[in-house]
Amino acid sequence: MGYGFSRADIDYLAGAVGAAALAEVDRLELIPATHLRDLQRVRRDYGAHAPALVETVRLRRRAATKLEHADRWLFTDDALQQATPSVVARYRAERLTGRAIHDVTCSVGTELAELSRSCPVVLGSDLDAVRLAMAAHNLAGTSNVLLARADALTPVSTDTVIVADPARRADGKRAHDPAKLQPPLPDLLGTYAGRDLVVKCAPGLDFDRLDWPGEVDVVSLNGAVREACLWSPGLTTPGITRRATVLSTTGAPTVLTDAEPDDIPEKPPGEWIIDPDGAVVRAGLVRHYAAKHGLWQLDPRIAYLTGDSVPPGMRGFRIVDCLDFREKALRSELRRRDCGSLEILVRGVDVDPDQLRRRLKPAGSQSFTLVITRIGSTPTVFLTSAIAAR
């Protein structure tokens, strides 16, 4: 749940005395083994400010792998959990380059920081006075950002693109029902009907049932699906309703849309098995990805692809053998091949990889990957060699 910051906490932390105290507290380990000793020292030196100081240092350390400049920012626990990674926020901001923006759920300002780089005028509003105060600190010196306290469901700007990120967490718990988000997604969409609108949603959202008239962009970062973002028709390219955006911290984005071809052959398995990025799978663009890279599906209902080469930047699994899914025979085959390190990938079959690995008891010196899936109605196991990154 995290510490409940007050406005007095923010005033202290944002000042010179608080900044110096944070620098001193950051010298402590603040790990479970030193928790009591470190907390006693902070309480001795800083009295009632100790909880806010310790929580801020911990949150900044957690934020370091997600957000740039996290060592200078203020957060709440919930705000950090929902904050968009800087790379993802920058990608969204670049799609909005040149537009006037109103982020109606701005929280502590992580989206605003990236929007301010690409957009001439950026308004941020939120109902939470503490988070707004944190945003004011975090964005100090950013001249094209204006902050205001306002309800996201009460329009207070005109001629702006509305950006929203409904809260999916409360007291550390995640909400999955769109109507239980804050603000509720149906209410948000109704309030800004007819406006240019961008709404960040959880990647697990069932957007096929949402009847959204614009584009759904499923975004992954470094192999993990981060969000499904709704873009209203005025902000999209005609004919595109699904997009998969694959981001990494080391390379350029890869984008795939449903406007691209999806014709692929039906053939026996090739030399390799390819597991497409989760954004491609979640966006329903597996066939489009296969067509783009000369691949085909192992089974029309399963997202695993196969082919005779591995697309650039992807990992592939070279097929060594194809086996029926019978544990006793599989255990014998793995023992015969001196299998030790064993990765198990499963799709379309009800198998727990960890439990199966324990039952197979690999104890040799060679590394293999089992790809367990369904071909037609038959559970099938592909024994593959070590992953090859191309």
mmCIF file of C-alpha atoms in Angstrom:
data_model
loop_
_atom_site.group_PDB
_atom_site.id
_atom_site.type_symbol
_atom_site.label_atom_id
_atom_site.label_comp_id
_atom_site.label_asym_id
_atom_site.label_seq_id
_atom_site.Cartn_x
_atom_site.Cartn_y
_atom_site.Cartn_z
ATOM 1 C CA MET A 1 0.000 0.000 0.000
ATOM 2 C CA GLY A 2 2.893 2.354 0.710
ATOM 3 C CA TYR A 3 3.244 5.458 2.833
ATOM 4 C CA GLY A 4 0.498 8.096 2.604
ATOM 5 C CA PHE A 5 2.257 11.344 1.693
ATOM 6 C CA SER A 6 0.831 14.692 2.832
ATOM 7 C CA ARG A 7 1.218 18.169 1.334
ATOM 8 C CA ALA A 8 3.539 18.973 4.242
ATOM 9 C CA ASP A 9 5.717 16.013 3.227
ATOM 10 C CA ILE A 10 5.938 17.321 -0.334
ATOM 11 C CA ASP A 11 6.853 20.823 0.828
ATOM 12 C CA TYR A 12 9.645 19.372 2.948
ATOM 13 C CA LEU A 13 10.982 16.918 0.358
ATOM 14 C CA ALA A 14 10.917 19.511 -2.429
ATOM 15 C CA GLY A 15 12.921 22.037 -0.415
ATOM 16 C CA ALA A 16 16.676 22.344 0.021
ATOM 17 C CA VAL A 17 16.642 20.824 3.514
ATOM 18 C CA GLY A 18 14.604 17.836 2.329
ATOM 19 C CA ALA A 19 16.828 17.335 -0.715
ATOM 20 C CA ALA A 20 19.904 17.230 1.529
ATOM 21 C CA ALA A 21 18.171 14.762 3.853
ATOM 22 C CA LEU A 22 17.219 12.528 0.914
ATOM 23 C CA ALA A 23 20.841 12.487 -0.234
ATOM 24 C CA GLU A 24 21.937 11.330 3.218
ATOM 25 C CA VAL A 25 19.246 8.653 3.481
ATOM 26 C CA ASP A 26 20.169 7.397 0.023
ATOM 27 C CA ARG A 27 23.603 6.482 1.421
ATOM 28 C CA LEU A 28 21.944 3.780 3.551
ATOM 29 C CA GLU A 29 21.384 0.251 2.266
ATOM 30 C CA LEU A 30 17.682 0.099 3.249
ATOM 31 C CA ILE A 31 17.505 -3.643 2.674
ATOM 32 C CA PRO A 32 15.691 -6.199 4.893
ATOM 33 C CA ALA A 33 18.892 -7.108 6.709
ATOM 34 C CA THR A 34 19.553 -3.484 7.706
ATOM 35 C CA HIS A 35 15.969 -2.238 7.950
ATOM 36 C CA LEU A 36 15.706 -1.740 11.708
ATOM 37 C CA ARG A 37 19.144 -0.187 12.066
ATOM 38 C CA ASP A 38 18.660 2.164 9.105
ATOM 39 C CA LEU A 39 15.176 3.212 10.200
ATOM 40 C CA GLN A 40 16.382 3.953 13.737
ATOM 41 C CA ARG A 41 19.151 6.136 12.326
ATOM 42 C CA VAL A 42 16.779 8.082 10.068
ATOM 43 C CA ARG A 43 14.312 8.589 12.908
ATOM 44 C CA ARG A 44 17.122 9.792 15.162
ATOM 45 C CA ASP A 45 18.376 12.287 12.567
ATOM 46 C CA TYR A 46 15.109 13.451 10.967
ATOM 47 C CA GLY A 47 12.305 12.685 13.431
ATOM 48 C CA ALA A 48 8.799 12.835 11.954
ATOM 49 C CA HIS A 49 10.161 13.197 8.419
ATOM 50 C CA ALA A 50 11.703 9.693 8.532
ATOM 51 C CA PRO A 51 8.814 7.752 6.886
ATOM 52 C CA ALA A 52 8.572 10.163 3.924
ATOM 53 C CA LEU A 53 12.349 10.147 3.435
ATOM 54 C CA VAL A 54 12.690 6.354 3.540
ATOM 55 C CA GLU A 55 9.698 5.793 1.259
ATOM 56 C CA THR A 56 10.951 8.317 -1.297
ATOM 57 C CA VAL A 57 14.415 6.771 -1.455
ATOM 58 C CA ARG A 58 12.929 3.296 -1.856
ATOM 59 C CA LEU A 59 10.554 4.446 -4.608
ATOM 60 C CA ARG A 60 13.324 6.241 -6.478
ATOM 61 C CA ARG A 61 15.421 3.082 -6.451
ATOM 62 C CA ARG A 62 12.503 1.042 -7.767
ATOM 63 C CA ALA A 63 11.846 3.639 -10.463
ATOM 64 C CA ALA A 64 15.413 3.642 -11.756
ATOM 65 C CA THR A 65 14.850 0.818 -14.266
ATOM 66 C CA LYS A 66 11.539 2.264 -15.450
ATOM 67 C CA LEU A 67 11.875 6.019 -15.553
ATOM 68 C CA GLU A 68 14.596 8.456 -16.512
ATOM 69 C CA HIS A 69 15.680 11.017 -13.915
ATOM 70 C CA ALA A 70 13.979 8.953 -11.196
ATOM 71 C CA ASP A 71 16.659 10.006 -8.707
ATOM 72 C CA ARG A 72 15.160 13.518 -8.584
ATOM 73 C CA TRP A 73 11.428 12.726 -8.648
ATOM 74 C CA LEU A 74 8.747 12.297 -6.018
ATOM 75 C CA PHE A 75 6.264 9.393 -6.206
ATOM 76 C CA THR A 76 3.570 7.567 -4.337
ATOM 77 C CA ASP A 77 3.655 3.779 -4.436
ATOM 78 C CA ASP A 78 0.477 3.497 -6.542
ATOM 79 C CA ALA A 79 1.620 6.269 -8.891
ATOM 80 C CA LEU A 80 4.923 4.515 -9.543
ATOM 81 C CA GLN A 81 3.242 1.160 -10.147
ATOM 82 C CA GLN A 82 1.016 2.660 -12.836
ATOM 83 C CA ALA A 83 3.592 5.042 -14.314
ATOM 84 C CA THR A 84 4.343 4.459 -17.988
ATOM 85 C CA PRO A 85 7.993 3.564 -18.658
ATOM 86 C CA SER A 86 9.833 6.507 -20.205
ATOM 87 C CA VAL A 87 10.496 4.659 -23.483
ATOM 88 C CA VAL A 88 6.785 3.869 -23.931
ATOM 89 C CA ALA A 89 5.649 7.372 -22.957
ATOM 90 C CA ARG A 90 8.143 8.891 -25.400
ATOM 91 C CA TYR A 91 6.848 6.725 -28.239
ATOM 92 C CA ARG A 92 3.289 7.889 -27.546
ATOM 93 C CA ALA A 93 4.392 11.523 -27.296
ATOM 94 C CA GLU A 94 6.160 11.303 -30.644
ATOM 95 C CA ARG A 95 2.914 10.155 -32.278
ATOM 96 C CA LEU A 96 1.353 13.354 -30.915
ATOM 97 C CA THR A 97 4.122 15.714 -32.002
ATOM 98 C CA GLY A 98 2.938 19.264 -32.584
ATOM 99 C CA ARG A 99 -0.477 18.896 -30.958
ATOM 100 C CA ALA A 100 -1.811 20.712 -27.900
ATOM 101 C CA ILE A 101 -2.365 18.079 -25.198
ATOM 102 C CA HIS A 102 -4.459 17.756 -22.059
ATOM 103 C CA ASP A 103 -3.524 14.813 -19.823
ATOM 104 C CA VAL A 104 -6.645 14.535 -17.654
ATOM 105 C CA THR A 105 -5.117 11.960 -15.272
ATOM 106 C CA CYS A 106 -1.606 13.373 -15.042
ATOM 107 C CA SER A 107 -0.709 11.941 -11.588
ATOM 108 C CA VAL A 108 2.954 12.747 -10.777
ATOM 109 C CA GLY A 109 3.751 13.810 -14.334
ATOM 110 C CA THR A 110 5.545 10.904 -15.998
ATOM 111 C CA GLU A 111 3.547 11.268 -19.244
ATOM 112 C CA LEU A 112 3.762 15.059 -19.115
ATOM 113 C CA ALA A 113 7.553 14.935 -19.046
ATOM 114 C CA GLU A 114 7.664 13.167 -22.415
ATOM 115 C CA LEU A 115 4.751 15.092 -23.938
ATOM 116 C CA SER A 116 6.499 18.372 -23.140
ATOM 117 C CA ARG A 117 9.356 17.373 -25.438
ATOM 118 C CA SER A 118 7.145 16.882 -28.493
ATOM 119 C CA CYS A 119 4.132 19.118 -27.965
ATOM 120 C CA PRO A 120 4.021 22.925 -27.756
ATOM 121 C CA VAL A 121 1.348 23.201 -25.046
ATOM 122 C CA VAL A 122 0.683 20.561 -22.395
ATOM 123 C CA LEU A 123 -1.983 20.773 -19.697
ATOM 124 C CA GLY A 124 -2.014 18.274 -16.849
ATOM 125 C CA SER A 125 -4.854 17.834 -14.396
ATOM 126 C CA ASP A 126 -5.720 15.467 -11.578
ATOM 127 C CA LEU A 127 -8.021 15.357 -8.568
ATOM 128 C CA ASP A 128 -5.261 14.248 -6.180
ATOM 129 C CA ALA A 129 -3.678 17.371 -4.674
ATOM 130 C CA VAL A 130 -0.640 15.451 -3.378
ATOM 131 C CA ARG A 131 0.144 13.968 -6.778
ATOM 132 C CA LEU A 132 -0.276 17.381 -8.396
ATOM 133 C CA ALA A 133 2.206 18.820 -5.923
ATOM 134 C CA MET A 134 4.607 16.006 -6.801
ATOM 135 C CA ALA A 135 4.101 16.740 -10.500
ATOM 136 C CA ALA A 136 4.869 20.421 -9.915
ATOM 137 C CA HIS A 137 8.148 19.406 -8.285
ATOM 138 C CA ASN A 138 8.986 16.787 -10.905
ATOM 139 C CA LEU A 139 8.363 19.176 -13.817
ATOM 140 C CA ALA A 140 9.872 22.299 -12.295
ATOM 141 C CA GLY A 141 11.461 24.375 -15.036
ATOM 142 C CA THR A 142 9.344 22.855 -17.825
ATOM 143 C CA SER A 143 7.894 26.021 -19.295
ATOM 144 C CA ASN A 144 5.249 24.560 -21.612
ATOM 145 C CA VAL A 145 3.396 22.533 -18.932
ATOM 146 C CA LEU A 146 0.465 23.931 -16.949
ATOM 147 C CA LEU A 147 -1.021 22.026 -13.999
ATOM 148 C CA ALA A 148 -4.549 22.298 -12.614
ATOM 149 C CA ARG A 149 -6.770 20.412 -10.191
ATOM 150 C CA ALA A 150 -9.768 19.049 -12.104
ATOM 151 C CA ASP A 151 -12.021 16.017 -12.471
ATOM 152 C CA ALA A 152 -11.193 13.955 -15.560
ATOM 153 C CA LEU A 153 -14.918 13.590 -16.263
ATOM 154 C CA THR A 154 -15.473 17.353 -16.367
ATOM 155 C CA PRO A 155 -14.008 18.822 -19.582
ATOM 156 C CA VAL A 156 -12.004 21.980 -18.865
ATOM 157 C CA SER A 157 -10.064 22.411 -22.107
ATOM 158 C CA THR A 158 -10.914 22.875 -25.778
ATOM 159 C CA ASP A 159 -8.982 22.190 -28.966
ATOM 160 C CA THR A 160 -6.683 19.738 -27.179
ATOM 161 C CA VAL A 161 -5.971 16.050 -27.607
ATOM 162 C CA ILE A 162 -7.191 14.311 -24.467
ATOM 163 C CA VAL A 163 -4.746 11.800 -22.978
ATOM 164 C CA ALA A 164 -5.947 9.593 -20.132
ATOM 165 C CA ASP A 165 -4.606 6.745 -18.041
ATOM 166 C CA PRO A 166 -7.439 5.479 -15.813
ATOM 167 C CA ALA A 167 -6.156 4.139 -12.509
ATOM 168 C CA ARG A 168 -6.118 0.353 -12.407
ATOM 169 C CA ARG A 169 -4.793 0.113 -8.864
ATOM 170 C CA ALA A 170 -6.196 1.117 -5.520
ATOM 171 C CA ASP A 171 -4.478 0.213 -2.248
ATOM 172 C CA GLY A 172 -2.158 -2.115 -4.173
ATOM 173 C CA LYS A 173 -5.000 -4.087 -5.791
ATOM 174 C CA ARG A 174 -5.555 -4.265 -9.553
ATOM 175 C CA ALA A 175 -8.965 -3.695 -11.160
ATOM 176 C CA HIS A 176 -9.764 -5.588 -14.376
ATOM 177 C CA ASP A 177 -13.329 -4.440 -15.044
ATOM 178 C CA PRO A 178 -13.278 -1.307 -17.307
ATOM 179 C CA ALA A 179 -16.264 0.047 -15.372
ATOM 180 C CA LYS A 180 -14.268 -0.125 -12.124
ATOM 181 C CA LEU A 181 -11.314 1.907 -13.319
ATOM 182 C CA GLN A 182 -10.865 5.436 -11.996
ATOM 183 C CA PRO A 183 -12.344 7.155 -13.859
ATOM 184 C CA PRO A 184 -14.512 4.349 -15.319
ATOM 185 C CA LEU A 185 -13.544 3.722 -18.931
ATOM 186 C CA PRO A 186 -17.131 3.860 -20.312
ATOM 187 C CA ASP A 187 -17.671 7.230 -18.611
ATOM 188 C CA LEU A 188 -14.366 8.550 -19.914
ATOM 189 C CA LEU A 189 -15.130 7.529 -23.494
ATOM 190 C CA GLY A 190 -18.592 9.053 -23.243
ATOM 191 C CA THR A 191 -17.330 12.324 -21.802
ATOM 192 C CA TYR A 192 -14.914 12.897 -24.672
ATOM 193 C CA ALA A 193 -16.940 11.371 -27.512
ATOM 194 C CA GLY A 194 -16.074 13.188 -30.713
ATOM 195 C CA ARG A 195 -12.778 14.545 -29.316
ATOM 196 C CA ASP A 196 -9.297 13.402 -30.300
ATOM 197 C CA LEU A 197 -8.596 10.933 -27.509
ATOM 198 C CA VAL A 198 -5.784 8.619 -26.414
ATOM 199 C CA VAL A 199 -6.455 6.211 -23.530
ATOM 200 C CA LYS A 200 -3.839 3.945 -22.002
ATOM 201 C CA CYS A 201 -5.386 0.630 -20.895
ATOM 202 C CA ALA A 202 -4.132 -2.596 -19.380
ATOM 203 C CA PRO A 203 -2.892 -5.114 -21.972
ATOM 204 C CA GLY A 204 -5.414 -7.657 -20.689
ATOM 205 C CA LEU A 205 -8.355 -5.489 -21.713
ATOM 206 C CA ASP A 206 -10.827 -7.359 -23.915
ATOM 207 C CA PHE A 207 -10.814 -4.663 -26.585
ATOM 208 C CA ASP A 208 -12.611 -6.941 -29.071
ATOM 209 C CA ARG A 209 -15.743 -6.429 -26.934
ATOM 210 C CA LEU A 210 -15.174 -2.713 -26.522
ATOM 211 C CA ASP A 211 -16.442 -1.838 -30.008
ATOM 212 C CA TRP A 212 -13.792 0.889 -30.261
ATOM 213 C CA PRO A 213 -14.065 2.774 -33.584
ATOM 214 C CA GLY A 214 -10.424 3.793 -33.768
ATOM 215 C CA GLU A 215 -7.125 1.959 -33.353
ATOM 216 C CA VAL A 216 -5.857 -0.303 -30.576
ATOM 217 C CA ASP A 217 -2.073 -0.197 -30.261
ATOM 218 C CA VAL A 218 -0.624 -3.023 -28.156
ATOM 219 C CA VAL A 219 2.840 -2.025 -26.947
ATOM 220 C CA SER A 220 5.633 -4.179 -25.573
ATOM 221 C CA LEU A 221 8.966 -3.144 -24.119
ATOM 222 C CA ASN A 222 11.958 -5.482 -24.033
ATOM 223 C CA GLY A 223 9.682 -8.467 -24.636
ATOM 224 C CA ALA A 224 7.029 -7.657 -22.001
ATOM 225 C CA VAL A 225 3.586 -6.396 -23.065
ATOM 226 C CA ARG A 226 2.992 -3.086 -21.296
ATOM 227 C CA GLU A 227 -0.315 -1.677 -22.483
ATOM 228 C CA ALA A 228 -3.138 -1.537 -25.013
ATOM 229 C CA CYS A 229 -3.595 2.090 -26.039
ATOM 230 C CA LEU A 230 -6.833 3.336 -27.614
ATOM 231 C CA TRP A 231 -6.431 5.978 -30.342
ATOM 232 C CA SER A 232 -9.522 7.767 -31.626
ATOM 233 C CA PRO A 233 -10.169 7.819 -35.407
ATOM 234 C CA GLY A 234 -8.905 11.391 -35.840
ATOM 235 C CA LEU A 235 -5.444 10.350 -34.626
ATOM 236 C CA THR A 236 -5.044 7.217 -36.737
ATOM 237 C CA THR A 237 -4.383 6.197 -40.306
ATOM 238 C CA PRO A 238 -7.571 5.168 -42.155
ATOM 239 C CA GLY A 239 -7.842 1.403 -42.491
ATOM 240 C CA ILE A 240 -5.773 0.595 -39.394
ATOM 241 C CA THR A 241 -7.644 -0.781 -36.394
ATOM 242 C CA ARG A 242 -4.904 -2.907 -34.788
ATOM 243 C CA ARG A 243 -1.246 -2.090 -34.282
ATOM 244 C CA ALA A 244 1.544 -3.936 -32.505
ATOM 245 C CA THR A 245 4.471 -1.790 -31.412
ATOM 246 C CA VAL A 246 7.589 -3.585 -30.225
ATOM 247 C CA LEU A 247 9.923 -1.284 -28.295
ATOM 248 C CA SER A 248 13.303 -1.875 -26.752
ATOM 249 C CA THR A 249 15.728 0.237 -24.785
ATOM 250 C CA THR A 250 18.473 -0.524 -27.304
ATOM 251 C CA GLY A 251 16.917 -0.255 -30.783
ATOM 252 C CA ALA A 252 14.337 1.377 -33.011
ATOM 253 C CA PRO A 253 10.619 0.498 -32.671
ATOM 254 C CA THR A 254 9.134 -2.257 -34.817
ATOM 255 C CA VAL A 255 5.547 -1.617 -35.904
ATOM 256 C CA LEU A 256 3.030 -4.000 -37.480
ATOM 257 C CA THR A 257 -0.586 -3.186 -38.435
ATOM 258 C CA ASP A 258 -3.649 -5.000 -39.696
ATOM 259 C CA ALA A 259 -3.382 -3.089 -42.975
ATOM 260 C CA GLU A 260 -0.468 -5.346 -43.958
ATOM 261 C CA PRO A 261 -0.951 -8.683 -45.797
ATOM 262 C CA ASP A 262 -1.819 -11.799 -43.800
ATOM 263 C CA ASP A 263 -1.742 -14.525 -46.468
ATOM 264 C CA ILE A 264 0.455 -17.422 -45.354
ATOM 265 C CA PRO A 265 0.833 -21.011 -46.602
ATOM 266 C CA GLU A 266 -0.175 -24.189 -44.796
ATOM 267 C CA LYS A 267 2.928 -26.378 -44.638
ATOM 268 C CA PRO A 268 4.621 -28.893 -42.338
ATOM 269 C CA PRO A 269 6.948 -27.484 -39.675
ATOM 270 C CA GLY A 270 10.101 -25.842 -40.988
ATOM 271 C CA GLU A 271 13.550 -25.830 -39.438
ATOM 272 C CA TRP A 272 12.712 -23.306 -36.741
ATOM 273 C CA ILE A 273 9.930 -22.436 -34.287
ATOM 274 C CA ILE A 274 9.422 -18.728 -33.594
ATOM 275 C CA ASP A 275 7.450 -17.353 -30.660
ATOM 276 C CA PRO A 276 6.232 -13.892 -31.766
ATOM 277 C CA ASP A 277 6.453 -10.921 -29.453
ATOM 278 C CA GLY A 278 3.536 -10.683 -27.034
ATOM 279 C CA ALA A 279 2.347 -7.413 -28.584
ATOM 280 C CA VAL A 280 1.920 -9.162 -31.930
ATOM 281 C CA VAL A 281 -0.024 -12.000 -30.318
ATOM 282 C CA ARG A 282 -2.207 -9.742 -28.169
ATOM 283 C CA ALA A 283 -3.021 -7.485 -31.147
ATOM 284 C CA GLY A 284 -4.143 -10.487 -33.211
ATOM 285 C CA LEU A 285 -1.462 -9.908 -35.849
ATOM 286 C CA VAL A 286 0.292 -13.288 -35.822
ATOM 287 C CA ARG A 287 -0.596 -14.044 -39.462
ATOM 288 C CA HIS A 288 0.481 -10.553 -40.515
ATOM 289 C CA TYR A 289 3.829 -11.065 -38.790
ATOM 290 C CA ALA A 290 4.235 -14.469 -40.423
ATOM 291 C CA ALA A 291 3.456 -13.081 -43.892
ATOM 292 C CA LYS A 292 5.975 -10.277 -43.418
ATOM 293 C CA HIS A 293 8.781 -12.689 -42.532
ATOM 294 C CA GLY A 294 8.024 -15.694 -44.739
ATOM 295 C CA LEU A 295 6.740 -17.861 -41.892
ATOM 296 C CA TRP A 296 3.641 -19.970 -41.318
ATOM 297 C CA GLN A 297 1.722 -21.361 -38.346
ATOM 298 C CA LEU A 298 2.208 -24.731 -36.716
ATOM 299 C CA ASP A 299 -1.568 -24.751 -36.259
ATOM 300 C CA PRO A 300 -4.094 -22.102 -37.419
ATOM 301 C CA ARG A 301 -5.358 -21.621 -33.854
ATOM 302 C CA ILE A 302 -1.958 -21.411 -32.146
ATOM 303 C CA ALA A 303 0.395 -18.408 -32.152
ATOM 304 C CA TYR A 304 3.626 -20.375 -32.592
ATOM 305 C CA LEU A 305 5.167 -19.824 -36.025
ATOM 306 C CA THR A 306 7.595 -21.910 -38.012
ATOM 307 C CA GLY A 307 9.892 -21.409 -40.961
ATOM 308 C CA ASP A 308 13.326 -22.002 -42.407
ATOM 309 C CA SER A 309 14.903 -18.822 -41.032
ATOM 310 C CA VAL A 310 14.601 -16.581 -37.979
ATOM 311 C CA PRO A 311 13.530 -12.936 -38.416
ATOM 312 C CA PRO A 312 16.176 -10.357 -37.430
ATOM 313 C CA GLY A 313 16.174 -9.532 -33.748
ATOM 314 C CA MET A 314 14.014 -12.537 -32.842
ATOM 315 C CA ARG A 315 14.804 -15.729 -31.012
ATOM 316 C CA GLY A 316 14.251 -19.043 -32.674
ATOM 317 C CA PHE A 317 14.201 -22.670 -31.586
ATOM 318 C CA ARG A 318 15.813 -25.139 -33.965
ATOM 319 C CA ILE A 319 13.695 -28.293 -34.170
ATOM 320 C CA VAL A 320 15.636 -31.426 -33.186
ATOM 321 C CA ASP A 321 12.719 -33.853 -33.009
ATOM 322 C CA CYS A 322 8.921 -33.999 -32.902
ATOM 323 C CA LEU A 323 7.419 -36.285 -30.253
ATOM 324 C CA ASP A 324 4.052 -37.376 -28.930
ATOM 325 C CA PHE A 325 3.247 -35.928 -25.545
ATOM 326 C CA ARG A 326 3.846 -39.021 -23.382
ATOM 327 C CA GLU A 327 5.825 -38.256 -20.242
ATOM 328 C CA LYS A 328 7.517 -41.628 -19.819
ATOM 329 C CA ALA A 329 8.792 -41.677 -23.404
ATOM 330 C CA LEU A 330 9.776 -38.006 -23.154
ATOM 331 C CA ARG A 331 11.746 -38.631 -19.959
ATOM 332 C CA SER A 332 13.629 -41.486 -21.626
ATOM 333 C CA GLU A 333 14.421 -39.357 -24.696
ATOM 334 C CA LEU A 334 15.747 -36.499 -22.597
ATOM 335 C CA ARG A 335 17.909 -38.906 -20.592
ATOM 336 C CA ARG A 336 19.231 -40.416 -23.828
ATOM 337 C CA ARG A 337 20.202 -36.945 -25.051
ATOM 338 C CA ASP A 338 21.891 -36.081 -21.724
ATOM 339 C CA CYS A 339 19.476 -33.205 -21.095
ATOM 340 C CA GLY A 340 20.192 -31.038 -18.066
ATOM 341 C CA SER A 341 19.090 -27.432 -18.473
ATOM 342 C CA LEU A 342 15.504 -27.563 -19.775
ATOM 343 C CA GLU A 343 13.228 -24.693 -20.750
ATOM 344 C CA ILE A 344 9.576 -25.576 -21.346
ATOM 345 C CA LEU A 345 7.258 -23.387 -23.443
ATOM 346 C CA VAL A 346 3.553 -24.195 -23.576
ATOM 347 C CA ARG A 347 0.711 -22.843 -25.694
ATOM 348 C CA GLY A 348 -2.683 -24.450 -26.351
ATOM 349 C CA VAL A 349 -2.153 -27.341 -23.916
ATOM 350 C CA ASP A 350 -3.001 -27.404 -20.209
ATOM 351 C CA VAL A 351 0.459 -28.103 -18.782
ATOM 352 C CA ASP A 352 2.310 -26.471 -15.886
ATOM 353 C CA PRO A 353 5.941 -26.140 -17.094
ATOM 354 C CA ASP A 354 7.447 -26.115 -13.598
ATOM 355 C CA GLN A 355 5.602 -29.220 -12.468
ATOM 356 C CA LEU A 356 6.413 -31.053 -15.707
ATOM 357 C CA ARG A 357 10.108 -30.188 -15.393
ATOM 358 C CA ARG A 358 10.184 -31.668 -11.904
ATOM 359 C CA ARG A 359 8.567 -34.870 -13.159
ATOM 360 C CA LEU A 360 10.957 -35.164 -16.124
ATOM 361 C CA LYS A 361 13.968 -34.823 -13.789
ATOM 362 C CA PRO A 362 16.602 -33.621 -16.310
ATOM 363 C CA ALA A 363 20.067 -34.231 -14.843
ATOM 364 C CA GLY A 364 22.510 -34.207 -17.760
ATOM 365 C CA SER A 365 24.866 -31.624 -19.253
ATOM 366 C CA GLN A 366 23.091 -30.515 -22.469
ATOM 367 C CA SER A 367 20.589 -27.654 -22.865
ATOM 368 C CA PHE A 368 17.269 -28.085 -24.662
ATOM 369 C CA THR A 369 13.907 -26.353 -24.965
ATOM 370 C CA LEU A 370 10.604 -28.197 -25.143
ATOM 371 C CA VAL A 371 7.878 -26.449 -27.138
ATOM 372 C CA ILE A 372 4.581 -28.087 -26.194
ATOM 373 C CA THR A 373 1.571 -27.176 -28.285
ATOM 374 C CA ARG A 374 -1.402 -28.596 -30.125
ATOM 375 C CA ILE A 375 -1.423 -29.648 -33.773
ATOM 376 C CA GLY A 376 -5.081 -30.098 -34.628
ATOM 377 C CA SER A 377 -6.411 -31.870 -31.548
ATOM 378 C CA THR A 378 -3.152 -33.689 -30.760
ATOM 379 C CA PRO A 379 -0.772 -32.429 -28.038
ATOM 380 C CA THR A 380 2.672 -32.371 -29.618
ATOM 381 C CA VAL A 381 6.159 -31.822 -28.240
ATOM 382 C CA PHE A 382 8.972 -30.255 -30.240
ATOM 383 C CA LEU A 383 12.421 -30.910 -28.832
ATOM 384 C CA THR A 384 14.558 -27.939 -29.826
ATOM 385 C CA SER A 385 18.152 -26.952 -29.360
ATOM 386 C CA ALA A 386 19.356 -23.892 -27.492
ATOM 387 C CA ILE A 387 17.782 -20.564 -28.379
ATOM 388 C CA ALA A 388 19.365 -18.741 -31.284
ATOM 389 C CA ALA A 389 19.078 -14.937 -31.304
ATOM 390 C CA ARG A 390 19.310 -13.515 -34.807
#
